[in-house]
Coordinates of C-alpha atoms in Angstrom, one line a residue:
X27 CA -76.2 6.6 168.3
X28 CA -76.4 8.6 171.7
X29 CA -78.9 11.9 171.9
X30 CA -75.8 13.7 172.7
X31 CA -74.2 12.4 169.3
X32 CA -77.3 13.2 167.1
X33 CA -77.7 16.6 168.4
X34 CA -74.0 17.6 167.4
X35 CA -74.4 16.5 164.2
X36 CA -77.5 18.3 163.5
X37 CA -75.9 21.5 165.0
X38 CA -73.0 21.0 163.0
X39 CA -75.5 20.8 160.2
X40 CA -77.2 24.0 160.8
X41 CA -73.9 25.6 160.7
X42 CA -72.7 24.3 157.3
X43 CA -76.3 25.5 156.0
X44 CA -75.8 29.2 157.5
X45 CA -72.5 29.2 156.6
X46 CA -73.5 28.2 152.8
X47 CA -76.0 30.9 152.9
X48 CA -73.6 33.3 154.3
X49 CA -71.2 32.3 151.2
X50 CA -73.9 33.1 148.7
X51 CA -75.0 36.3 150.4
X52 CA -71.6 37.7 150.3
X53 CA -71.2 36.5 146.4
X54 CA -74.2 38.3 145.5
X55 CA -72.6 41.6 147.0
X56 CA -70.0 41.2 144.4
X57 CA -67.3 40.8 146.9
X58 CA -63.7 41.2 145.1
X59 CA -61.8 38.0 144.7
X60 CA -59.8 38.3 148.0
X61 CA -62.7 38.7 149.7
X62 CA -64.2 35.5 149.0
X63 CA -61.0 33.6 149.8
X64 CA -60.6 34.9 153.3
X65 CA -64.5 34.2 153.9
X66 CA -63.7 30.9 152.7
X67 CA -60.6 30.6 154.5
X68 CA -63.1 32.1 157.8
X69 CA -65.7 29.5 156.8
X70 CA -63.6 26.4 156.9
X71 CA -62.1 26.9 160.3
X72 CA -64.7 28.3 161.9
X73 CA -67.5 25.3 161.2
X74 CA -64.6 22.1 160.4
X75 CA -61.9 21.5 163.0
X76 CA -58.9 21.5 160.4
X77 CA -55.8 21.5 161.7
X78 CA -54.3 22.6 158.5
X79 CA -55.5 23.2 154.7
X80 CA -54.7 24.4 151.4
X81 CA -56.8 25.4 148.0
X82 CA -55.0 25.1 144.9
X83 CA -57.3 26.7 141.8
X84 CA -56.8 26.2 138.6
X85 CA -56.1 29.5 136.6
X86 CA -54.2 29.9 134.0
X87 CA -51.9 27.2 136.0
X88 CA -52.6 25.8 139.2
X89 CA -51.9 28.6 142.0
X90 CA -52.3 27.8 145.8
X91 CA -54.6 30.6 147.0
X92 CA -55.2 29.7 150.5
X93 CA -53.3 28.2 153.2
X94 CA -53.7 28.3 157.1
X95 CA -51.5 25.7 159.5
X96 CA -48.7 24.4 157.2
X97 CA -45.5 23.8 157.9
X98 CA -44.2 25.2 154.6
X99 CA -45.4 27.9 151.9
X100 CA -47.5 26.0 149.6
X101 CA -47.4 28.8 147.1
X102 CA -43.6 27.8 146.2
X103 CA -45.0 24.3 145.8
X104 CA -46.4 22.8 142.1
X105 CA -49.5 20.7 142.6
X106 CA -47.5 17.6 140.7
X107 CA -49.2 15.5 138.0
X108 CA -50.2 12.9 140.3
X109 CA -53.4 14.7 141.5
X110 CA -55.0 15.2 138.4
X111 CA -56.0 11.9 138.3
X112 CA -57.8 11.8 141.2
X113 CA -61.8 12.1 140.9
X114 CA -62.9 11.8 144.2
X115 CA -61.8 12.3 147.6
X116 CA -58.9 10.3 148.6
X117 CA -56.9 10.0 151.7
X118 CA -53.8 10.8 151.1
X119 CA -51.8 7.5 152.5
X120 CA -53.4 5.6 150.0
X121 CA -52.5 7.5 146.9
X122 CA -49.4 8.4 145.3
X123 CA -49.1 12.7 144.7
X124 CA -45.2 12.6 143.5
X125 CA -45.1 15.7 145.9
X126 CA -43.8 14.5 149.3
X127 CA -44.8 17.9 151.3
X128 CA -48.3 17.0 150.8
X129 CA -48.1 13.9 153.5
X130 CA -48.8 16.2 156.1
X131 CA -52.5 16.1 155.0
X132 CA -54.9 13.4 155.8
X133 CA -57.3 14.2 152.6
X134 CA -57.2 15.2 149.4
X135 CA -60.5 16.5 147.8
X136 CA -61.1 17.5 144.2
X137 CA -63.6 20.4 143.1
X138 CA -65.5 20.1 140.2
X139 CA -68.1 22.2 138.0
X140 CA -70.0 20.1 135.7
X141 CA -67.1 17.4 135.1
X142 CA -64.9 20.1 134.6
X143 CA -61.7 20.0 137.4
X144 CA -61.6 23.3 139.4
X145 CA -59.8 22.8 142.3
X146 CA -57.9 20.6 145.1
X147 CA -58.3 20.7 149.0
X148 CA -55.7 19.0 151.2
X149 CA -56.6 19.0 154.9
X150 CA -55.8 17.4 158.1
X151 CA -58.0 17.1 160.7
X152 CA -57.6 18.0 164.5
X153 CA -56.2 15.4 166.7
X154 CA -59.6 14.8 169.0
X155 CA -61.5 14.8 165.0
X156 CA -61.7 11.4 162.8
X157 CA -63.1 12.5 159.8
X158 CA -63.7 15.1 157.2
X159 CA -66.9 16.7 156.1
X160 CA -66.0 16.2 152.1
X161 CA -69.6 17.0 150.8
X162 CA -69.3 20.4 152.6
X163 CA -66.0 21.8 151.7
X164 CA -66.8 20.3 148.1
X165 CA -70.1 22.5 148.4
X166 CA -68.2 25.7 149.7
X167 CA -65.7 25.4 147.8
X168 CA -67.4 25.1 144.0
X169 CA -69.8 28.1 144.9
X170 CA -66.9 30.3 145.8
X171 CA -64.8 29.0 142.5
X172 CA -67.8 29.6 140.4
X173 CA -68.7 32.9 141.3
X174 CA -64.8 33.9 140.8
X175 CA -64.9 32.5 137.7
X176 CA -67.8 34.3 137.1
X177 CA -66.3 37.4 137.7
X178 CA -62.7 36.5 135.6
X179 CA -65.1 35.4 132.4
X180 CA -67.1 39.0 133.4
X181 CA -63.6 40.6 133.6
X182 CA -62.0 39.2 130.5
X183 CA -65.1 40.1 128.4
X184 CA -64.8 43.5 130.0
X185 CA -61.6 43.9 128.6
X186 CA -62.0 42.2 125.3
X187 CA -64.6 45.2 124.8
X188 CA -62.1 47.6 125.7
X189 CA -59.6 46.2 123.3
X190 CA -62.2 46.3 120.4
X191 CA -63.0 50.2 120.8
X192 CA -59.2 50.7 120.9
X193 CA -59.1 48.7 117.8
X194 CA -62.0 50.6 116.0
X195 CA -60.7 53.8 117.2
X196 CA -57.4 52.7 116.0
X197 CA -58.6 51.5 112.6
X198 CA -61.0 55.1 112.1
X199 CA -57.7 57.3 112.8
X200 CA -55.8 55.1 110.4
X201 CA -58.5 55.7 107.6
X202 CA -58.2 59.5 108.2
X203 CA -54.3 58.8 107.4
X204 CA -55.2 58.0 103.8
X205 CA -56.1 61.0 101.2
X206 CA -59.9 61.2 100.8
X207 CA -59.7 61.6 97.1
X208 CA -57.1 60.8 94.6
X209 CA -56.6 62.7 90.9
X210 CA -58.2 61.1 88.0
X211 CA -57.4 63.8 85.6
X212 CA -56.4 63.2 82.0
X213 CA -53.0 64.5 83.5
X214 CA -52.9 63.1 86.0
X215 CA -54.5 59.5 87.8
X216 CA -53.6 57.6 90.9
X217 CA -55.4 54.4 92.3
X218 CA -54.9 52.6 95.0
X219 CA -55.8 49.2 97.1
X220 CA -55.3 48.7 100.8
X221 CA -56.3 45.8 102.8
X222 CA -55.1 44.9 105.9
X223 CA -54.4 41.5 107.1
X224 CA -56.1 42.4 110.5
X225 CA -58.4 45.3 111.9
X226 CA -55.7 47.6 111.8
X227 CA -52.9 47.2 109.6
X228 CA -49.5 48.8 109.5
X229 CA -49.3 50.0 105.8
X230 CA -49.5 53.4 104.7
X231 CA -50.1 55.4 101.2
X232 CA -50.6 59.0 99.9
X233 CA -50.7 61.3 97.7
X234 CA -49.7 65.1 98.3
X235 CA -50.4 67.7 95.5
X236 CA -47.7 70.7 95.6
X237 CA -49.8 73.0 93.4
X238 CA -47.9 76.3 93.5
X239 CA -44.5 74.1 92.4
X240 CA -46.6 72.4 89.6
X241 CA -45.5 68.9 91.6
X242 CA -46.8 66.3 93.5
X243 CA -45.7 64.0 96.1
X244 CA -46.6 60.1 95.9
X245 CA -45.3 57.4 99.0
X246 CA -46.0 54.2 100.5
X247 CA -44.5 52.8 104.1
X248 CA -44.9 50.0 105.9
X249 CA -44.4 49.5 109.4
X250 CA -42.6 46.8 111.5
X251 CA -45.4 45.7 113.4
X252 CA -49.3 45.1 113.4
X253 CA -52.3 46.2 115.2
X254 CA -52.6 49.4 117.6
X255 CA -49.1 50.2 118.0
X256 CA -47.9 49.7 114.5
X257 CA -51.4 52.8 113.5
X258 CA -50.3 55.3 116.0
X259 CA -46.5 55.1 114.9
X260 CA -47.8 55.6 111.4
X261 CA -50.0 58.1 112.5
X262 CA -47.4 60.2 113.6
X263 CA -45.4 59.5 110.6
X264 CA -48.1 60.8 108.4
X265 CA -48.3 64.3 109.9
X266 CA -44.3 64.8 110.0
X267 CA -44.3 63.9 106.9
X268 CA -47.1 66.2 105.3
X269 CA -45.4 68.9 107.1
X270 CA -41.9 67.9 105.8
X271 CA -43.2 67.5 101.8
X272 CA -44.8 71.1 102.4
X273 CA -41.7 72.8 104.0
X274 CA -38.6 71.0 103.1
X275 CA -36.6 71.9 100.2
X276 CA -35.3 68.6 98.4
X277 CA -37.0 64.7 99.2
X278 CA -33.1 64.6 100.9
X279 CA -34.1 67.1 103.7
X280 CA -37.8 65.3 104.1
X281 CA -36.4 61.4 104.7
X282 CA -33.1 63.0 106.9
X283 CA -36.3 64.5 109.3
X284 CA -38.5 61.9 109.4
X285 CA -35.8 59.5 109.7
X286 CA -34.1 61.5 112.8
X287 CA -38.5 62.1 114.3
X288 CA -39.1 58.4 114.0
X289 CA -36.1 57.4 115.8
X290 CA -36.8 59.6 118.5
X291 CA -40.3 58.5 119.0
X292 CA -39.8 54.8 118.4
X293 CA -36.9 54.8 120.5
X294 CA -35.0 52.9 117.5
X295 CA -37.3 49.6 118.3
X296 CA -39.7 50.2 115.7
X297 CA -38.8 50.9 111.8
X298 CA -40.6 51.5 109.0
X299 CA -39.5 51.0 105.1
X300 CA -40.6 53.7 102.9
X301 CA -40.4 54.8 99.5
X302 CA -40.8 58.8 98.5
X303 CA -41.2 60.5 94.7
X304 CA -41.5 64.2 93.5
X305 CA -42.6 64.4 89.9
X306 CA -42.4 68.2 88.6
X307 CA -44.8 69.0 85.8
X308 CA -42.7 72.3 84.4
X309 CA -39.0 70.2 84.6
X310 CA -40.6 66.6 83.7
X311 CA -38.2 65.0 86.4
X312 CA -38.7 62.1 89.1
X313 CA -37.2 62.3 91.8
X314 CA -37.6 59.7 94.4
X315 CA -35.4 57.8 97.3
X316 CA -35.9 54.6 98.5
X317 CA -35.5 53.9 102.1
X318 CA -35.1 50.1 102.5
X319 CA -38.7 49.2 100.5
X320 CA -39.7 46.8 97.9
X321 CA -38.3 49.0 94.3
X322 CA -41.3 50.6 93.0
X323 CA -41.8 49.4 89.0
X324 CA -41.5 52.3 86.4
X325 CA -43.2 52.1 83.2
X326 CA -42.0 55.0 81.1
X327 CA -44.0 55.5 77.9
X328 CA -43.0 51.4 77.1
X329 CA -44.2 47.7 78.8
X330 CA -40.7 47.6 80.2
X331 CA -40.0 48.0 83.8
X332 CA -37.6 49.6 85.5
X333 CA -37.2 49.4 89.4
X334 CA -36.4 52.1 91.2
X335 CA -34.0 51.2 94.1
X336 CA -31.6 54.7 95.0
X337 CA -32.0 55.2 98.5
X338 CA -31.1 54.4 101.9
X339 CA -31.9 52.1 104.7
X340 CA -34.8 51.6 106.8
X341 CA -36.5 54.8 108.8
X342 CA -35.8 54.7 112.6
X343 CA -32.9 52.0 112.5
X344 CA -30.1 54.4 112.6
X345 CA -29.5 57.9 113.5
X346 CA -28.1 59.9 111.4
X347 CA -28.8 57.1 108.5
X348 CA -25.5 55.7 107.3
X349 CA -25.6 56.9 103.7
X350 CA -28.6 58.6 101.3
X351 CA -28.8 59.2 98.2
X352 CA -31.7 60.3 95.8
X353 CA -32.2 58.6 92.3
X354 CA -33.8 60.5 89.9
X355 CA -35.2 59.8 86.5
X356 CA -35.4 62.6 83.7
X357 CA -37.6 63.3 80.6
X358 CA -40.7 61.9 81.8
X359 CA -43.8 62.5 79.5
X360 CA -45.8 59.8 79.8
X361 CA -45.5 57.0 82.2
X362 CA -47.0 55.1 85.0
X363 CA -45.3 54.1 88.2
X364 CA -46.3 51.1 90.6
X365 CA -45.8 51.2 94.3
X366 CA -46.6 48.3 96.6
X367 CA -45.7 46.7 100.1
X368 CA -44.3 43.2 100.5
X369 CA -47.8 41.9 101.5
X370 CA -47.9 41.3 97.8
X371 CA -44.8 39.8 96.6
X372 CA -45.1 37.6 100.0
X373 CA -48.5 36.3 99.2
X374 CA -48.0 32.2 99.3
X375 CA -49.4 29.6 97.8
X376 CA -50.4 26.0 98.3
X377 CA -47.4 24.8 97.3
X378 CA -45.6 27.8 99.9
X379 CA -44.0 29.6 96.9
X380 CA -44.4 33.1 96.6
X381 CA -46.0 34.9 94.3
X382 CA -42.7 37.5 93.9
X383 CA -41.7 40.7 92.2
X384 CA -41.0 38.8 88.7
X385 CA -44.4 37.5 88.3
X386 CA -45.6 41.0 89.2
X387 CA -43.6 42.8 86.8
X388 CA -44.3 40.4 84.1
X389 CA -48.3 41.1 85.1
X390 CA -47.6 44.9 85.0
X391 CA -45.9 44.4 81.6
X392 CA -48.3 42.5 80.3
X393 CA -51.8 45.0 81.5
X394 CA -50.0 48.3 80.5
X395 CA -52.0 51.2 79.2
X396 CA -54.7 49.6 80.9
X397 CA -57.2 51.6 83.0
X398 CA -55.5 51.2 86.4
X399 CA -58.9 50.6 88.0
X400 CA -59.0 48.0 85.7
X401 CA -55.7 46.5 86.2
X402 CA -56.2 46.6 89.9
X403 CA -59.2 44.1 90.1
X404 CA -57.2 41.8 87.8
X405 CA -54.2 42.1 89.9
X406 CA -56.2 41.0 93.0
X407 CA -58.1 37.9 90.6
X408 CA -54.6 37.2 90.1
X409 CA -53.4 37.4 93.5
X410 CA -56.5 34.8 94.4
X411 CA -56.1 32.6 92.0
X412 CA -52.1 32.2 93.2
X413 CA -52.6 32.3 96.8
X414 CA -55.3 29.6 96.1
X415 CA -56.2 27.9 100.0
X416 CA -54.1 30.4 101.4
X417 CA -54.8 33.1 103.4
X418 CA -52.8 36.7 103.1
X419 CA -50.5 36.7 105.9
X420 CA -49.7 40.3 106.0
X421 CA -51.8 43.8 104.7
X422 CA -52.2 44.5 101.0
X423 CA -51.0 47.8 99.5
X424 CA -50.2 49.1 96.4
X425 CA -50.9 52.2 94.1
X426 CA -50.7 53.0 91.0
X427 CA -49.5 56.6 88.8
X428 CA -50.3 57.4 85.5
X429 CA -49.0 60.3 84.1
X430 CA -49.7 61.8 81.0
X431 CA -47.6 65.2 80.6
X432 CA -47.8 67.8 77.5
X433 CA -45.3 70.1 79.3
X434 CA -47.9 72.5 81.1
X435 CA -47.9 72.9 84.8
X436 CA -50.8 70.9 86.5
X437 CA -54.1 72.8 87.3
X438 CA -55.3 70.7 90.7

């Protein structure tokens, strides 16, 4: 080996070294993404004598993200199968890629970060060149892969944080949707259960007391839908409706607004079922309509139930709604009323049957005149014990009404 030869190679050394130090100066700036593949593009032809080269990095798929002297658009090109099983640098004559366009290469070199596959180089060397410096564009290319997948793992955890204050701000406005306090009067008691299958849920309950009309409103919805978007549609469901049971004149007038507000907002993509009652203290009547949910179970002063089912369709589906009407049940002293959402008749188990509205009506026939605390924790041991291995696919609601009703109007 001539001085002459030696000499090069050590310069060309001492430029692969500054170059690698320039790399890792400008990913310590926190250079965007771009950035670092233009300096690498930069680096390559300004210390290798390639005649043409192209970086495919694996992302979510494998995306070419630099090219320079091609005779075609590698980004409209799929890396093929046939390099994945290459481990080490390769020429590409001797090995076969299934992707033709990649013959005008003379090397193929695979990146890697702790055994795990990162990238590919192809490259071709200038005519007056013989050979490739693998070990530095191996070297230059896994610090500037690293440090972008540094920043993607930084950037995804960024936005997984994000996601979980939406979430918890989501889930604390959907806890202020629910009444604070519910009646447990001699009169008058309501209990009720709510779980939802994730962090936010898209089931909704209440209770509105009408004091001056000696009534009180009782509902329960459920969304189509889970998570964020499925809380903020309810959210704005629950105010229209408190200002509907407050202004409107008949439970007909309440479901024809919030049926014609929801499909406004929602754009008729979103629907919700829902199921709306008006007890009067001084008349002793129920009334009630029944917009496309699971039939609430009426116990009235016996363990039989009854299912109330007078309606309508779904909320938001259809505007106007293609037919209403209100039930209404009369006489009512004493009696308890049970509304739930399909998370409970749809609760599963091992053996994928359902745990359905007969068994719960048999349940509620069988605990009546029960404290409805009570009756609530046994439901749920019951639900349990069903679902066995199973997990609850979908949010857990129901509520319970006892009313016990001497004829007086109701002091709230």
């Amino acid at each position: 080996m001539t001085d002459l030869t030696l000499q090069k190679k050590l310069d060309q050394k001492e430029l692969e070294v500054n170059a690698l130090l320039e790399i890792t100066q400008a990913v310590n700036n926190n250079l965007p993404e771009e950035s670092l593949y233009k300096i690498f593009e930069f680096t390559l032809r300004a210390n290798l004598q390639l005649d043409k080269m192209v970086l495919y990095v694996l992302e979510e798929e494998w995306e070419c993200k630099v090219q320079f002297g091609t005779s075609r658009d590698f980004r409209e090109v799929e890396i093929g199968e046939g390099c994945l099983s290459i481990t080490t640098a390769k020429l590409v004559k001797e090995v076969d890629l299934e992707v033709p366009c990649f013959s005008e290469f003379d090397i193929i070199i695979p990146v890697k970060h702790k055994e795990r596959l990162l990238a590919f180089v192809f490259a071709k060397v200038k005519e007056d060149e013989s050979v490739v410096d693998t070990t530095f564009i191996q070297a230059l290319s896994n610090i500037i892969l690293v440090a972008i997948e540094n920043k993607r793992l930084a950037r995804k955890q960024l936005e997984q944080q994000a996601i979980q204050r939406d979430i918890e701000i989501a889930s604390n406005v959907q806890n202020y949707l629910f009444p604070k306090s519910l009646p447990k009067t001699e009169q008058l008691e309501i209990e009720a259960f709510y779980r939802p299958c994730k962090t936010v849920g898209g089931d909704y309950y209440d209770f509105i007391p009408l004091e001056k009309e000696g009534q009180f409103v009782v509902c329960i919805a459920d969304v189509s839908g889970k998570g964020i978007p499925a809380a903020i549609l309810m959210s704005n469901f629950q105010a229209v409706l408190r200002t509907l049971s407050r202004t409107a004149k008949t439970p007909v007038q309440v479901i024809e607004d919030l049926n014609y507000q929801l499909f406004q907002n929602a754009n008729g993509e979103n629907f919700i079922t829902f199921f709306l009652a008006v007890y009067d203290f001084n008349t002793k009547e129920l009334r009630y309509i029944n917009a496309g949910h699971n039939p609430p179970m009426l116990m009235n002063g016996e363990a039989k139930v009854t299912r109330l089912t007078e309606g309508t369709t779904v909320l938001g589906a259809f505007e106007p709604l293609p037919f209403l009407n209100m039930g209404s049940v009369q006489n009512l002293d004493e009696f308890s009323l049970f509304l739930f959402t399909d998370g409970l008749v749809e609760t599963f188990n091992d053996e994928d049957e359902e745990f359905g509205a007969e068994r719960l009506e048999q349940f509620l026939e069988s605990k009546y005149g029960e404290p409805l605390n009570n009756m609530h924790g046994e439901l749920i041991e019951t639900l349990n014990t069903f679902r066995g291995k199973q997990s609850y696919s979908d949010d857990l609601t129901f509520l319970s009404c006892k009313v016990n009703n001497n004829g007086s109007v109701q002091n709230s």
